[in-house]
Coordinates of C-alpha atoms and ligand atoms in Angstrom, one line a residue:
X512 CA 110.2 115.9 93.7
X513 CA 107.7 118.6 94.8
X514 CA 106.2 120.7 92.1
X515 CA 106.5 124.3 92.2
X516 CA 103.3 125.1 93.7
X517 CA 103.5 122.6 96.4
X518 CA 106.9 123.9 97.1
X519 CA 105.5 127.5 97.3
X520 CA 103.0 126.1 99.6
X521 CA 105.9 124.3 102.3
X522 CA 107.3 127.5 102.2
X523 CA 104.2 130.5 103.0
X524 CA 103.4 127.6 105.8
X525 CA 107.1 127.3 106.7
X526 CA 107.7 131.5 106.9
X527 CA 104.1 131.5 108.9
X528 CA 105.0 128.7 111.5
X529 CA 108.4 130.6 111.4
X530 CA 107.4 134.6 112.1
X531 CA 104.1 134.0 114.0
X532 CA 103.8 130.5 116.0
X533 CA 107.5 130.6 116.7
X534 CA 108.3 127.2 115.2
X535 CA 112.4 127.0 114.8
X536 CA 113.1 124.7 111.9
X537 CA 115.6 125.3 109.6
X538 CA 114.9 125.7 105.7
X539 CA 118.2 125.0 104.9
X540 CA 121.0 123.2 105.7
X541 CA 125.0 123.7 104.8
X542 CA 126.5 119.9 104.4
X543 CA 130.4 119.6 104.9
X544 CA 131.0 116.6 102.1
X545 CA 134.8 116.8 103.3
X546 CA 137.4 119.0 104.6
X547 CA 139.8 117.8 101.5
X548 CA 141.0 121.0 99.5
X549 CA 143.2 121.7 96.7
X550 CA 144.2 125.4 98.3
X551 CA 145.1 126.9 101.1
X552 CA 143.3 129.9 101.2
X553 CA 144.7 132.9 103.8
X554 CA 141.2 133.3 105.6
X555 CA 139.8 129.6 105.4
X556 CA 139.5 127.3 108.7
X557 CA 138.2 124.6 107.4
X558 CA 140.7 122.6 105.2
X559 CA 143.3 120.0 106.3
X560 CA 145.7 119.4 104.2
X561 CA 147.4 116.8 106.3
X562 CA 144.8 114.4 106.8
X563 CA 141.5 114.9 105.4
X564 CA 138.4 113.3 106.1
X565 CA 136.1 112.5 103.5
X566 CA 132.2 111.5 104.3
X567 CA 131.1 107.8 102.5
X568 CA 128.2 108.3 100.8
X569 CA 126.0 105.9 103.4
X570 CA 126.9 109.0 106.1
X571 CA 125.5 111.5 103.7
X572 CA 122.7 110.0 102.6
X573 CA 122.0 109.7 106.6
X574 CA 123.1 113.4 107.0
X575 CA 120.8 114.5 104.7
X576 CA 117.7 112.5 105.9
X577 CA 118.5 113.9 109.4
X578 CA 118.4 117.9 107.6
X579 CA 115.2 116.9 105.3
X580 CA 113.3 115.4 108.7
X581 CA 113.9 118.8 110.4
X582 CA 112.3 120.4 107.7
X583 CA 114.9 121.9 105.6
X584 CA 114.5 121.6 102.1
X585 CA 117.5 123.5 100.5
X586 CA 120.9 122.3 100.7
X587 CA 124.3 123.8 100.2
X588 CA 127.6 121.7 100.1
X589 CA 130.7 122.8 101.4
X590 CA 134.0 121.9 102.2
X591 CA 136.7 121.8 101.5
X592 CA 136.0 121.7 97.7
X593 CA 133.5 119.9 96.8
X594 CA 134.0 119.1 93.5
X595 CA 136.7 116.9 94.9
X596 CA 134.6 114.8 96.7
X597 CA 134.1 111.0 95.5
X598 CA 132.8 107.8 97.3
X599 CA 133.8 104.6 94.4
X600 CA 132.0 106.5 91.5
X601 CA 130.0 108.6 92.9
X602 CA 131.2 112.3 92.7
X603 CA 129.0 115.8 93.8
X604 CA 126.5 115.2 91.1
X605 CA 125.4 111.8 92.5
X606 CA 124.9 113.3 96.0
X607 CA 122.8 116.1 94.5
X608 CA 120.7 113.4 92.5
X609 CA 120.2 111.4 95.9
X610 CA 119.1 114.9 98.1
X611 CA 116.6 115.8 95.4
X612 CA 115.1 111.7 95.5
X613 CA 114.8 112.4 99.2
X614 CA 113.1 115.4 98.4
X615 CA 115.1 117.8 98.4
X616 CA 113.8 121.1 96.4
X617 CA 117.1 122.3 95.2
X618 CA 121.2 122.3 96.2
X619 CA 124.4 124.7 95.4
X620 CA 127.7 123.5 95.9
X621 CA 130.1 126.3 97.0
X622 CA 133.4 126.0 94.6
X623 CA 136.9 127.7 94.6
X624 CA 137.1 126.6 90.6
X625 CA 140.6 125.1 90.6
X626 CA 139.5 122.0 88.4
X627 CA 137.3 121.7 85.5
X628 CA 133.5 121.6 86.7
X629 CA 130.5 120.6 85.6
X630 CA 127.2 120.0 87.1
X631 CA 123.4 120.0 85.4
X632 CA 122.3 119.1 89.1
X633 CA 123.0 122.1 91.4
X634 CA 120.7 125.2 90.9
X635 CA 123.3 127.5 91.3
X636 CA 126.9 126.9 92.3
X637 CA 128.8 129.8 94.3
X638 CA 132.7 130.3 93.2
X639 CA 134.6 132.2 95.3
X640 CA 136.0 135.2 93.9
X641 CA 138.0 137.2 96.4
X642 CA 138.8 139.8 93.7
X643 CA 140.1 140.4 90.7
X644 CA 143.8 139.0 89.3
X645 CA 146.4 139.9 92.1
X646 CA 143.8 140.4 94.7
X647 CA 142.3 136.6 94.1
X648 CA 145.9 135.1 94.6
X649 CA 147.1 137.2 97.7
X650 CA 144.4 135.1 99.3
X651 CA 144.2 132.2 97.3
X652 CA 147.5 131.6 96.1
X653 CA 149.5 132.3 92.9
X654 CA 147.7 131.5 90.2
X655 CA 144.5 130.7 91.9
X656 CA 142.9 133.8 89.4
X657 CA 143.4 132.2 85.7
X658 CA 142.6 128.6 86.9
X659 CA 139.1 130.0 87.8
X660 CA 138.7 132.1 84.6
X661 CA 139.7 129.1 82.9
X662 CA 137.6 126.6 84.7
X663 CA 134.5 129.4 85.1
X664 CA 134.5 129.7 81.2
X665 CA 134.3 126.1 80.3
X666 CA 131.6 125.4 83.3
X667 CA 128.3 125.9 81.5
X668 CA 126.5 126.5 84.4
X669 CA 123.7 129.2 83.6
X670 CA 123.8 130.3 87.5
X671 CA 126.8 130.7 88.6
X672 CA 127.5 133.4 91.7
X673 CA 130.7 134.7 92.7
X674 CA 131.1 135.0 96.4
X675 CA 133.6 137.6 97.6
X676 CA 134.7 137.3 101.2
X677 CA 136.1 140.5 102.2
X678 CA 138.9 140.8 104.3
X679 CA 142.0 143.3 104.8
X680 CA 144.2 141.6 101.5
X681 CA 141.3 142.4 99.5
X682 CA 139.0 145.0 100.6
X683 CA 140.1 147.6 98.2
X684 CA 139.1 145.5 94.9
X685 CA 135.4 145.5 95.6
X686 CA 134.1 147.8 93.2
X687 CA 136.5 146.6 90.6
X688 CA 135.3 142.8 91.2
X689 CA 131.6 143.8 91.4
X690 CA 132.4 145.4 87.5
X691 CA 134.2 142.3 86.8
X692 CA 131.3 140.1 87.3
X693 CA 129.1 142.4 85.5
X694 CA 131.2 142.0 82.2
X695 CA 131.9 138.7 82.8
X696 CA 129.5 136.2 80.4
X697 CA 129.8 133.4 82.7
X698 CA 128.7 134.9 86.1
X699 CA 125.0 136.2 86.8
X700 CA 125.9 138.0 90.2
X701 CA 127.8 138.2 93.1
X702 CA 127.3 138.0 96.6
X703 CA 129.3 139.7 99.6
X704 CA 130.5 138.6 103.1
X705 CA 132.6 140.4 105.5
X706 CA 135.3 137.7 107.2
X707 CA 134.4 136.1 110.1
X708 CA 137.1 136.1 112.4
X709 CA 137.5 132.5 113.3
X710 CA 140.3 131.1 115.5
X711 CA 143.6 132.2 113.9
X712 CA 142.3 134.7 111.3
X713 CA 141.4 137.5 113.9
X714 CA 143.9 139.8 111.9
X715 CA 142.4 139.6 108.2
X716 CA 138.9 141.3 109.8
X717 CA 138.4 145.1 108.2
X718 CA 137.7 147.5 110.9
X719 CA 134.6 148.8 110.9
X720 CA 135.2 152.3 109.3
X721 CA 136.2 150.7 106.6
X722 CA 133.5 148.1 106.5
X723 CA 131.3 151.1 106.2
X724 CA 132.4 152.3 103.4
X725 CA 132.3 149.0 101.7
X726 CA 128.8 148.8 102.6
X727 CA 128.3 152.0 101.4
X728 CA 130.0 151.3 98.0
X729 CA 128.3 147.9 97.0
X730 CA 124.5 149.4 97.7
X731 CA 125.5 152.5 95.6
X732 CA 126.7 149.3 92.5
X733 CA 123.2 148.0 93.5
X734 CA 121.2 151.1 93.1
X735 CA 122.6 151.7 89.9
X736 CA 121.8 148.5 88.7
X737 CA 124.5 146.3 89.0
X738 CA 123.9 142.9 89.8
X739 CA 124.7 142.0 93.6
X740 CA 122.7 139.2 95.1
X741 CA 123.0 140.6 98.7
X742 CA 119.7 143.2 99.0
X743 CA 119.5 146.7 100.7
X744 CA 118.2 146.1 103.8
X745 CA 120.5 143.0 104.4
X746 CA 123.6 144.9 103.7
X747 CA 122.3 147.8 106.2
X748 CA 121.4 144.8 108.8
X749 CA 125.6 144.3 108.5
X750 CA 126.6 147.4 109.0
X751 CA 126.7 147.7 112.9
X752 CA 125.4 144.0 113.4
X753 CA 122.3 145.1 116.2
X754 CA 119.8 143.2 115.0
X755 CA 118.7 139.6 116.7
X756 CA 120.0 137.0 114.7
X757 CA 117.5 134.3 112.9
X758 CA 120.7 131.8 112.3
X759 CA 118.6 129.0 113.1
X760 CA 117.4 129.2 109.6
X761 CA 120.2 127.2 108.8
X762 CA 121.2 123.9 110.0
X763 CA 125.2 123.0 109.8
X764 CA 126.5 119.2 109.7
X765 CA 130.7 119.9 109.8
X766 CA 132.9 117.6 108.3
X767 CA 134.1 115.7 111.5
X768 CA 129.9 114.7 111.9
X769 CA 129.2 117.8 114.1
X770 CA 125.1 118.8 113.9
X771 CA 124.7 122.0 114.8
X772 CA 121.6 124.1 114.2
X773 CA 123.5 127.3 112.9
X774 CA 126.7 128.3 112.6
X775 CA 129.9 127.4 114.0
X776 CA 130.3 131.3 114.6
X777 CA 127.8 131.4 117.8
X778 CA 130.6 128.5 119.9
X779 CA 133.6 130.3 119.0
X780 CA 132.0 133.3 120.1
X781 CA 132.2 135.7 117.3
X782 CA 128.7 136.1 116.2
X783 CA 129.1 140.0 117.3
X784 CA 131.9 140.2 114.7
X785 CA 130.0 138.2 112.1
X786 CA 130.3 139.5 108.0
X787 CA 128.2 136.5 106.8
X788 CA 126.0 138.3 104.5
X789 CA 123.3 135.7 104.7
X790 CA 122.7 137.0 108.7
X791 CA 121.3 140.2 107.7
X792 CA 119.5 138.5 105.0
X793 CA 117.9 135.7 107.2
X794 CA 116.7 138.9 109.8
X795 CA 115.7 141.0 106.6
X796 CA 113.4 138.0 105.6
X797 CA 111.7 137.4 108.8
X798 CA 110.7 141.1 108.9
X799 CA 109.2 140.7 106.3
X800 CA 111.4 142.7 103.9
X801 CA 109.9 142.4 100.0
X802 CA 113.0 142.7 98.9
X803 CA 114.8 139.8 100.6
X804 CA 111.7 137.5 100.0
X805 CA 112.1 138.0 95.9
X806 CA 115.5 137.5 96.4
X807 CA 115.6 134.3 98.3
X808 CA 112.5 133.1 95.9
X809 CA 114.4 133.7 92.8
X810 CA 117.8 131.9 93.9
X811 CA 116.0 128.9 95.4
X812 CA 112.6 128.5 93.6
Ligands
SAM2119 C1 135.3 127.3 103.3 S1 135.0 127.6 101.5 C2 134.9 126.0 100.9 C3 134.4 125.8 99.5 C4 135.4 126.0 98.4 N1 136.6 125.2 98.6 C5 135.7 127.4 98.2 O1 136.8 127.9 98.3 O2 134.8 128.1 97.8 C6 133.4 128.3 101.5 C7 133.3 129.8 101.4 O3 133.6 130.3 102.7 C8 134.3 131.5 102.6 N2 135.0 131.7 103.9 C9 136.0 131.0 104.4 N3 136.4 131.4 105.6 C10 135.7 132.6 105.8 C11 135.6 133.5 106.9 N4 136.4 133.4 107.9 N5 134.8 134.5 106.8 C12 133.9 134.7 105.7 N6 133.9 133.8 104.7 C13 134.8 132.7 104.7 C14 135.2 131.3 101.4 O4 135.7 132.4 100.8 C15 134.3 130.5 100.5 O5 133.5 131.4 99.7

């Protein structure tokens, strides 16, 4: 694997290509292992609970050769839940040991926490926390709450995020799930989307007063301190959503094989009612914004 250095170097050549020559290549890309799930989450499009597909490992291995020879070099898997997947006895932690021999510099796996987990591989891992007690389940379930604080605290996992995606269930425990994760001594931060309003989950989308407010909530936690991965100026960016999107920093392989060079959002044709946090981030960075540069250097480097 590359060392630091050389890693710092791909990347200040990467951003440069990137913001001044106008070279398109993704950094990163988000790998759908398999569409399997062990919920059935309100706001999720993505699982099948009738018949899931799973990827073999031989189609992930070529999946990920494909992402590394367009020039990403950080990878995210998703699902489904990932900690599900297996291929004969291979699980997660195998694929993460095969991106990083292709050369890979580092991968999360994105988590809804309902089994035990454990990985030494991934950098960080993302659980998604959709609020606190009541608020968690009216999305996720019954009892989708204490099999996450049982399976967070038994994790080990020095960087674990939560990811909150908010939607009209759950809008209203924001501030009490950003103090959660502060107290918590298994979490180091938490992130924020707004939901995307995918095919069949128009109706859970806050309107846009109220995503105001929210916006204007979570940067007052982060002024005074508190830890929220999302920065300023990216939060600001998803306010009223009229900047140009850089989506193409991400590359997406979907669980049926689909390659597509950012997200699904831009064919079903809501990227102007996007609340994926990481678009205002991705603009933030490629203007150059101090603030999201540390950021994205300190979860990925
Ligand atoms: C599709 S899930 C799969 C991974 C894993 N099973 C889990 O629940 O975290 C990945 C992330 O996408 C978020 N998500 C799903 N649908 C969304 C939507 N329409 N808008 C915003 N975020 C969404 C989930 O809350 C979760 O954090």
């Amino acid at each position: 694997m590359a060392s630091k250095i050389a890693q710092l170097f791909y990347l200040a050549r990467w951003f440069f290509g990137a913001r001044f020559l106008g070279k398109k290549k993704p950094l990163q890309s988000v790998v759908f292992v398999s569409d399997r799930c062990n919920l059935a989450c309100k706001h999720c499009s993505v699982y099948n609970l009738k018949n899931p597909i799973s990827k073999s490992l031989a189609q992930l291995e070529e999946e990920l050769r494909y992402c590394y020879g367009l020039g990403s070099r950080f990878i995210d898997f998703e699902g489904g839940e990932p900690f599900l997947w297996k291929d004969g006895d291979n699980d997660i932690n195998d694929l993460i040991r095969l991106a990083k021999r292709i050369g890979f510099y580092s991968c999360t796996i994105t988590t809804n926490a309902q089994k035990a987990f454990h990985s030494d591989e991934a950098g960080a891992i993302w659980v998604s926390l959709d609020g606190v007690g009541e608020f968690h389940d009216r999305v996720r379930g019954d009892g989708a709450f204490a099999r996450l604080e049982k399976n967070v605290a038994t994790c080990g996992h020095k960087a674990l995020t939560a990811n909150m995606a908010i939607n009209t269930l759950n809008w209203e425990a924001v501030g009490r799930t950003i103090e959660y994760v502060e107290a918590s001594p298994y979490f180091k931060s938490i992130s924020f989307s707004f939901h995307t309003p995918f095919p069949g989950t128009e109706h859970l989308t806050v309107d846009q007063k109220t995503r105001e407010e929210i916006i204007d909530l979570i940067i007052s936690y982060k002024k005074r301190g508190y830890h929220i991965m999302n920065t300023k100026v990216g939060l600001r960016k998803m306010n009223r959503l009229d900047f140009e999107p850089e989506c193409w920093v991400t590359n997406f392989i979907f669980t049926d094989g689909t390659r597509l060079p950012q997200c699904a959002g831009k064919q079903y044709g809501v990227c102007d009612k996007c609340g994926f946090g990481m678009a205002g981030e991705m603009n933030a960075l490629f203007h150059f914004h101090p603030e999201t540069i540390f950021a994205g250097l300190s979860l990925r480097v």
